[in-house]
Amino acid sequence: MAIDLAVIGGSGLYNFPGLENTSRHRIDTPFGEASGDVVTGDFAGRTVAFLARHGESHTVPPHRVNYRANLWALHSLGARKVVGVNAVGGIRSDMGPRVIVIPDQVIDYTHGRYTSFCDVEGAEVRHIDFSEPYTESLRRELIDAADRAGIAVIDGGCYGATQGPRLETRAEIARMKRDGCDLVGMTGMPEAVLARELDLDYACLALVANFAAGCGDEAEISIEEIFAHLAAATAEVPRILGVLLKG
């Protein structure tokens, strides 16, 4: 199957609006079950594959996502370009709620996750170059598409990936800020590195749902507000990807 673009939906994006003539695919992988069925269909005149990272009912927490199975499933269907849509918190002052960021760097604070396809018996050990964790050509396509769609995005930024599912303490965010992180999320890794191991083009659309702890004016982060901001940012995703696909 020829897949023009694969999209992994994060919190708030459990199906792909506008996807037509859909088919569902339950893929058996050597790494167990993916988060759910891969849904393929037509969008903007091209073939798109969509997978909800947390399951279509948000039943899979970030530290339990089978990232290897998810990427393997998309790859086995013929995907070569993958856009990960990630809900994040903003650390940098200009990355507040409803802002869309296309990061160019990542720092991994997660633990206990399967981070490589190499750690199965008999697998080839690959020491991949991960200096630039996102595919620059795909990042540029997303930035250009957003510009042509009239949607403001921030080019670049460092995504700090934490374990979750809890939100971070003020002290943890202060440390991440000292480390150079601009955003904080729970699902950016190992997704990016697994895509690289499969030689997939991969880029991230980071949707800011809230300021991280200690970075905004709110005394406490409201889950209701988070999902309201996330819904507003998520609504822009099909417009960006539609322009990207039309070329």
mmCIF file of C-alpha atoms in Angstrom:
data_model
loop_
_atom_site.group_PDB
_atom_site.id
_atom_site.type_symbol
_atom_site.label_atom_id
_atom_site.label_comp_id
_atom_site.label_asym_id
_atom_site.label_seq_id
_atom_site.Cartn_x
_atom_site.Cartn_y
_atom_site.Cartn_z
ATOM 1 C CA MET A 1 0.000 0.000 0.000
ATOM 2 C CA ALA A 2 1.284 3.472 -0.877
ATOM 3 C CA ILE A 3 0.864 5.788 2.111
ATOM 4 C CA ASP A 4 1.593 9.450 1.389
ATOM 5 C CA LEU A 5 1.584 10.463 5.059
ATOM 6 C CA ALA A 6 1.099 8.741 8.398
ATOM 7 C CA VAL A 7 -0.227 10.718 11.358
ATOM 8 C CA ILE A 8 0.043 9.665 14.988
ATOM 9 C CA GLY A 9 -2.605 11.481 16.994
ATOM 10 C CA GLY A 10 -1.971 12.459 20.595
ATOM 11 C CA SER A 11 -4.289 13.543 23.380
ATOM 12 C CA GLY A 12 -7.371 15.155 21.870
ATOM 13 C CA LEU A 13 -6.850 13.701 18.390
ATOM 14 C CA TYR A 14 -8.399 10.232 18.349
ATOM 15 C CA ASN A 15 -9.625 10.234 14.750
ATOM 16 C CA PHE A 16 -8.650 12.223 11.692
ATOM 17 C CA PRO A 17 -11.329 14.726 10.591
ATOM 18 C CA GLY A 18 -12.041 14.646 6.878
ATOM 19 C CA LEU A 19 -10.580 11.208 6.209
ATOM 20 C CA GLU A 20 -12.783 9.522 3.572
ATOM 21 C CA ASN A 21 -13.175 6.021 2.114
ATOM 22 C CA THR A 22 -11.614 4.599 5.236
ATOM 23 C CA SER A 23 -10.334 1.102 5.958
ATOM 24 C CA ARG A 24 -9.192 -0.288 9.292
ATOM 25 C CA HIS A 25 -6.060 -2.397 9.674
ATOM 26 C CA ARG A 26 -5.139 -4.445 12.732
ATOM 27 C CA ILE A 27 -1.453 -5.174 12.266
ATOM 28 C CA ASP A 28 0.361 -8.053 13.910
ATOM 29 C CA THR A 29 3.856 -6.878 14.828
ATOM 30 C CA PRO A 30 6.872 -8.676 16.304
ATOM 31 C CA PHE A 31 6.579 -6.265 19.230
ATOM 32 C CA GLY A 32 3.007 -6.932 20.264
ATOM 33 C CA GLU A 33 -0.157 -4.921 19.712
ATOM 34 C CA ALA A 34 -0.224 -1.320 18.549
ATOM 35 C CA SER A 35 -2.380 1.222 20.362
ATOM 36 C CA GLY A 36 -5.242 0.329 18.040
ATOM 37 C CA ASP A 37 -6.201 -0.119 14.426
ATOM 38 C CA VAL A 38 -4.461 1.924 11.770
ATOM 39 C CA VAL A 39 -7.125 3.766 9.773
ATOM 40 C CA THR A 40 -6.303 4.563 6.154
ATOM 41 C CA GLY A 41 -8.267 6.747 3.795
ATOM 42 C CA ASP A 42 -8.288 9.656 1.374
ATOM 43 C CA PHE A 43 -7.524 13.206 2.468
ATOM 44 C CA ALA A 44 -6.651 16.171 0.261
ATOM 45 C CA GLY A 45 -6.390 13.807 -2.697
ATOM 46 C CA ARG A 46 -3.757 11.617 -1.044
ATOM 47 C CA THR A 47 -3.632 8.434 1.026
ATOM 48 C CA VAL A 48 -3.249 9.018 4.757
ATOM 49 C CA ALA A 49 -2.768 6.529 7.598
ATOM 50 C CA PHE A 50 -3.876 7.516 11.096
ATOM 51 C CA LEU A 51 -3.150 5.898 14.445
ATOM 52 C CA ALA A 52 -4.355 7.178 17.830
ATOM 53 C CA ARG A 53 -1.325 6.948 20.102
ATOM 54 C CA HIS A 54 -3.384 6.510 23.281
ATOM 55 C CA GLY A 55 -6.114 4.427 21.642
ATOM 56 C CA GLU A 56 -9.343 5.808 20.267
ATOM 57 C CA SER A 57 -10.821 6.082 23.790
ATOM 58 C CA HIS A 58 -7.619 7.364 25.426
ATOM 59 C CA THR A 59 -7.055 4.170 27.389
ATOM 60 C CA VAL A 60 -3.266 3.882 26.992
ATOM 61 C CA PRO A 61 -1.162 6.139 29.265
ATOM 62 C CA PRO A 62 2.049 7.591 27.840
ATOM 63 C CA HIS A 63 4.415 5.267 29.708
ATOM 64 C CA ARG A 64 2.447 2.222 28.490
ATOM 65 C CA VAL A 65 2.248 3.123 24.786
ATOM 66 C CA ASN A 66 3.784 0.371 22.652
ATOM 67 C CA TYR A 67 5.828 2.786 20.568
ATOM 68 C CA ARG A 68 7.687 0.015 18.743
ATOM 69 C CA ALA A 69 4.471 -1.686 17.636
ATOM 70 C CA ASN A 70 2.953 1.641 16.544
ATOM 71 C CA LEU A 71 5.882 2.608 14.325
ATOM 72 C CA TRP A 72 6.270 -0.925 12.990
ATOM 73 C CA ALA A 73 2.580 -1.059 12.055
ATOM 74 C CA LEU A 74 2.774 2.192 10.085
ATOM 75 C CA HIS A 75 6.020 1.144 8.409
ATOM 76 C CA SER A 76 4.588 -2.253 7.431
ATOM 77 C CA LEU A 77 1.659 -0.544 5.692
ATOM 78 C CA GLY A 78 4.080 1.422 3.535
ATOM 79 C CA ALA A 79 4.386 4.712 5.418
ATOM 80 C CA ARG A 80 7.614 6.617 4.802
ATOM 81 C CA LYS A 81 6.660 9.998 6.289
ATOM 82 C CA VAL A 82 5.247 10.291 9.802
ATOM 83 C CA VAL A 83 3.951 13.349 11.649
ATOM 84 C CA GLY A 84 3.555 12.917 15.381
ATOM 85 C CA VAL A 85 0.954 15.226 16.930
ATOM 86 C CA ASN A 86 1.828 15.796 20.580
ATOM 87 C CA ALA A 87 0.075 17.672 23.377
ATOM 88 C CA VAL A 88 2.675 19.589 25.372
ATOM 89 C CA GLY A 89 3.177 22.148 28.089
ATOM 90 C CA GLY A 90 4.957 25.409 27.356
ATOM 91 C CA ILE A 91 8.123 26.348 29.221
ATOM 92 C CA ARG A 92 9.332 29.230 27.054
ATOM 93 C CA SER A 93 7.328 32.418 27.519
ATOM 94 C CA ASP A 94 6.178 32.612 23.893
ATOM 95 C CA MET A 95 4.947 29.008 23.935
ATOM 96 C CA GLY A 96 1.673 29.484 25.764
ATOM 97 C CA PRO A 97 -1.683 27.734 25.408
ATOM 98 C CA ARG A 98 -2.933 27.111 21.842
ATOM 99 C CA VAL A 99 0.479 27.825 20.286
ATOM 100 C CA ILE A 100 1.741 25.297 17.728
ATOM 101 C CA VAL A 101 5.454 24.502 17.727
ATOM 102 C CA ILE A 102 7.511 22.436 15.297
ATOM 103 C CA PRO A 103 10.468 21.479 17.486
ATOM 104 C CA ASP A 104 13.941 20.691 16.223
ATOM 105 C CA GLN A 105 15.532 19.117 19.313
ATOM 106 C CA VAL A 106 14.608 16.731 22.116
ATOM 107 C CA ILE A 107 15.895 15.722 25.543
ATOM 108 C CA ASP A 108 14.737 12.346 26.857
ATOM 109 C CA TYR A 109 13.908 12.121 30.587
ATOM 110 C CA THR A 110 11.855 8.932 30.282
ATOM 111 C CA HIS A 111 12.814 5.597 31.781
ATOM 112 C CA GLY A 112 11.817 1.957 31.503
ATOM 113 C CA ARG A 113 10.515 2.251 27.940
ATOM 114 C CA TYR A 114 11.633 0.099 25.018
ATOM 115 C CA THR A 115 13.690 2.628 23.095
ATOM 116 C CA SER A 116 15.110 0.562 20.232
ATOM 117 C CA PHE A 117 14.306 -2.196 17.792
ATOM 118 C CA CYS A 118 17.797 -3.526 18.513
ATOM 119 C CA ASP A 119 16.967 -4.975 21.925
ATOM 120 C CA VAL A 120 15.473 -8.228 20.656
ATOM 121 C CA GLU A 121 17.553 -11.359 20.176
ATOM 122 C CA GLY A 122 19.146 -11.598 16.763
ATOM 123 C CA ALA A 123 18.439 -7.997 15.757
ATOM 124 C CA GLU A 124 21.094 -5.935 14.023
ATOM 125 C CA VAL A 125 22.658 -3.397 16.375
ATOM 126 C CA ARG A 126 22.473 0.023 14.727
ATOM 127 C CA HIS A 127 24.177 3.086 16.183
ATOM 128 C CA ILE A 128 22.090 5.670 14.365
ATOM 129 C CA ASP A 129 22.974 9.349 14.131
ATOM 130 C CA PHE A 130 20.439 11.221 16.244
ATOM 131 C CA SER A 131 22.142 14.635 16.294
ATOM 132 C CA GLU A 132 19.078 16.076 14.593
ATOM 133 C CA PRO A 133 16.134 14.049 15.949
ATOM 134 C CA TYR A 134 13.554 15.352 13.479
ATOM 135 C CA THR A 135 13.774 15.153 9.694
ATOM 136 C CA GLU A 136 14.568 18.681 8.599
ATOM 137 C CA SER A 137 12.939 18.386 5.166
ATOM 138 C CA LEU A 138 9.626 17.308 6.733
ATOM 139 C CA ARG A 139 9.886 20.046 9.363
ATOM 140 C CA ARG A 140 10.281 22.593 6.587
ATOM 141 C CA GLU A 141 7.277 21.140 4.737
ATOM 142 C CA LEU A 142 5.145 21.564 7.874
ATOM 143 C CA ILE A 143 6.345 25.125 8.452
ATOM 144 C CA ASP A 144 5.705 26.062 4.820
ATOM 145 C CA ALA A 145 2.260 24.423 4.864
ATOM 146 C CA ALA A 146 1.276 26.280 8.027
ATOM 147 C CA ASP A 147 2.414 29.556 6.486
ATOM 148 C CA ARG A 148 0.380 28.942 3.320
ATOM 149 C CA ALA A 149 -2.632 27.992 5.465
ATOM 150 C CA GLY A 150 -2.318 31.246 7.401
ATOM 151 C CA ILE A 151 -1.632 29.446 10.677
ATOM 152 C CA ALA A 152 1.080 30.784 12.971
ATOM 153 C CA VAL A 153 3.633 28.230 14.172
ATOM 154 C CA ILE A 154 6.962 28.543 15.964
ATOM 155 C CA ASP A 155 9.923 27.120 14.079
ATOM 156 C CA GLY A 156 12.200 25.214 16.431
ATOM 157 C CA GLY A 157 12.434 24.501 20.113
ATOM 158 C CA CYS A 158 13.572 21.731 22.415
ATOM 159 C CA TYR A 159 11.009 19.134 23.497
ATOM 160 C CA GLY A 160 11.663 17.576 26.905
ATOM 161 C CA ALA A 161 10.075 14.125 27.148
ATOM 162 C CA THR A 162 9.015 13.079 30.657
ATOM 163 C CA GLN A 163 7.627 9.808 31.954
ATOM 164 C CA GLY A 164 4.071 10.763 32.894
ATOM 165 C CA PRO A 165 1.235 10.257 33.316
ATOM 166 C CA ARG A 166 1.461 12.786 36.140
ATOM 167 C CA LEU A 167 2.323 16.386 35.392
ATOM 168 C CA GLU A 168 5.696 17.690 36.502
ATOM 169 C CA THR A 169 6.685 19.550 39.678
ATOM 170 C CA ARG A 170 7.836 23.164 39.588
ATOM 171 C CA ALA A 171 11.349 22.012 40.484
ATOM 172 C CA GLU A 172 11.398 19.521 37.610
ATOM 173 C CA ILE A 173 10.304 22.173 35.137
ATOM 174 C CA ALA A 174 12.912 24.590 36.530
ATOM 175 C CA ARG A 175 15.572 21.931 35.914
ATOM 176 C CA MET A 176 14.287 21.317 32.397
ATOM 177 C CA LYS A 177 14.394 25.040 31.697
ATOM 178 C CA ARG A 178 18.028 25.143 32.860
ATOM 179 C CA ASP A 179 18.696 22.186 30.561
ATOM 180 C CA GLY A 180 17.386 24.176 27.603
ATOM 181 C CA CYS A 181 13.916 22.678 27.185
ATOM 182 C CA ASP A 182 11.224 24.912 25.689
ATOM 183 C CA LEU A 183 8.389 22.369 25.828
ATOM 184 C CA VAL A 184 7.472 19.419 27.996
ATOM 185 C CA GLY A 185 5.511 16.368 26.891
ATOM 186 C CA MET A 186 5.227 12.670 27.667
ATOM 187 C CA THR A 187 5.211 10.963 24.271
ATOM 188 C CA GLY A 188 7.945 12.519 22.127
ATOM 189 C CA MET A 189 10.371 9.734 22.972
ATOM 190 C CA PRO A 190 11.087 7.014 22.032
ATOM 191 C CA GLU A 191 8.776 7.668 19.089
ATOM 192 C CA ALA A 192 11.267 9.898 17.276
ATOM 193 C CA VAL A 193 14.229 7.560 17.633
ATOM 194 C CA LEU A 194 12.222 4.493 16.617
ATOM 195 C CA ALA A 195 11.144 6.289 13.456
ATOM 196 C CA ARG A 196 14.811 7.002 12.722
ATOM 197 C CA GLU A 197 15.729 3.341 13.206
ATOM 198 C CA LEU A 198 13.125 2.441 10.573
ATOM 199 C CA ASP A 199 14.504 5.138 8.224
ATOM 200 C CA LEU A 200 11.217 7.023 8.343
ATOM 201 C CA ASP A 201 10.982 10.777 7.875
ATOM 202 C CA TYR A 202 9.548 12.044 11.160
ATOM 203 C CA ALA A 203 8.533 15.442 12.511
ATOM 204 C CA CYS A 204 6.462 16.678 15.422
ATOM 205 C CA LEU A 205 3.522 19.065 15.591
ATOM 206 C CA ALA A 206 3.558 20.111 19.245
ATOM 207 C CA LEU A 207 0.276 21.619 20.427
ATOM 208 C CA VAL A 208 0.623 23.659 23.620
ATOM 209 C CA ALA A 209 -2.225 22.858 25.999
ATOM 210 C CA ASN A 210 -0.967 24.784 29.029
ATOM 211 C CA PHE A 211 2.010 26.498 30.579
ATOM 212 C CA ALA A 212 4.159 24.028 32.496
ATOM 213 C CA ALA A 213 4.301 24.228 36.282
ATOM 214 C CA GLY A 214 5.673 27.567 37.436
ATOM 215 C CA CYS A 215 5.776 29.053 33.921
ATOM 216 C CA GLY A 216 2.367 30.737 33.771
ATOM 217 C CA ASP A 217 0.122 32.818 35.987
ATOM 218 C CA GLU A 218 -2.142 29.950 37.048
ATOM 219 C CA ALA A 219 -1.795 28.736 40.620
ATOM 220 C CA GLU A 220 -2.969 25.294 39.518
ATOM 221 C CA ILE A 221 -3.259 23.634 36.117
ATOM 222 C CA SER A 222 -6.899 22.838 35.294
ATOM 223 C CA ILE A 223 -7.487 19.696 33.245
ATOM 224 C CA GLU A 224 -10.649 21.298 31.815
ATOM 225 C CA GLU A 225 -8.654 24.289 30.582
ATOM 226 C CA ILE A 226 -5.973 22.012 29.165
ATOM 227 C CA PHE A 227 -8.472 20.174 26.978
ATOM 228 C CA ALA A 228 -10.162 23.399 25.861
ATOM 229 C CA HIS A 229 -6.827 24.825 24.690
ATOM 230 C CA LEU A 230 -5.903 21.511 23.127
ATOM 231 C CA ALA A 231 -9.153 21.325 21.159
ATOM 232 C CA ALA A 232 -8.520 24.779 19.693
ATOM 233 C CA ALA A 233 -4.986 23.902 18.594
ATOM 234 C CA THR A 234 -5.995 20.462 17.314
ATOM 235 C CA ALA A 235 -8.572 22.015 14.987
ATOM 236 C CA GLU A 236 -5.708 23.560 12.988
ATOM 237 C CA VAL A 237 -3.928 20.255 12.342
ATOM 238 C CA PRO A 238 -6.030 19.021 9.361
ATOM 239 C CA ARG A 239 -5.648 22.431 7.678
ATOM 240 C CA ILE A 240 -1.851 22.291 7.959
ATOM 241 C CA LEU A 241 -1.635 18.701 6.769
ATOM 242 C CA GLY A 242 -4.114 19.315 3.960
ATOM 243 C CA VAL A 243 -1.903 22.060 2.509
ATOM 244 C CA LEU A 244 1.182 19.887 2.986
ATOM 245 C CA LEU A 245 -0.395 17.019 1.047
ATOM 246 C CA LYS A 246 -1.545 19.229 -1.784
ATOM 247 C CA GLY A 247 2.070 20.343 -2.257
#
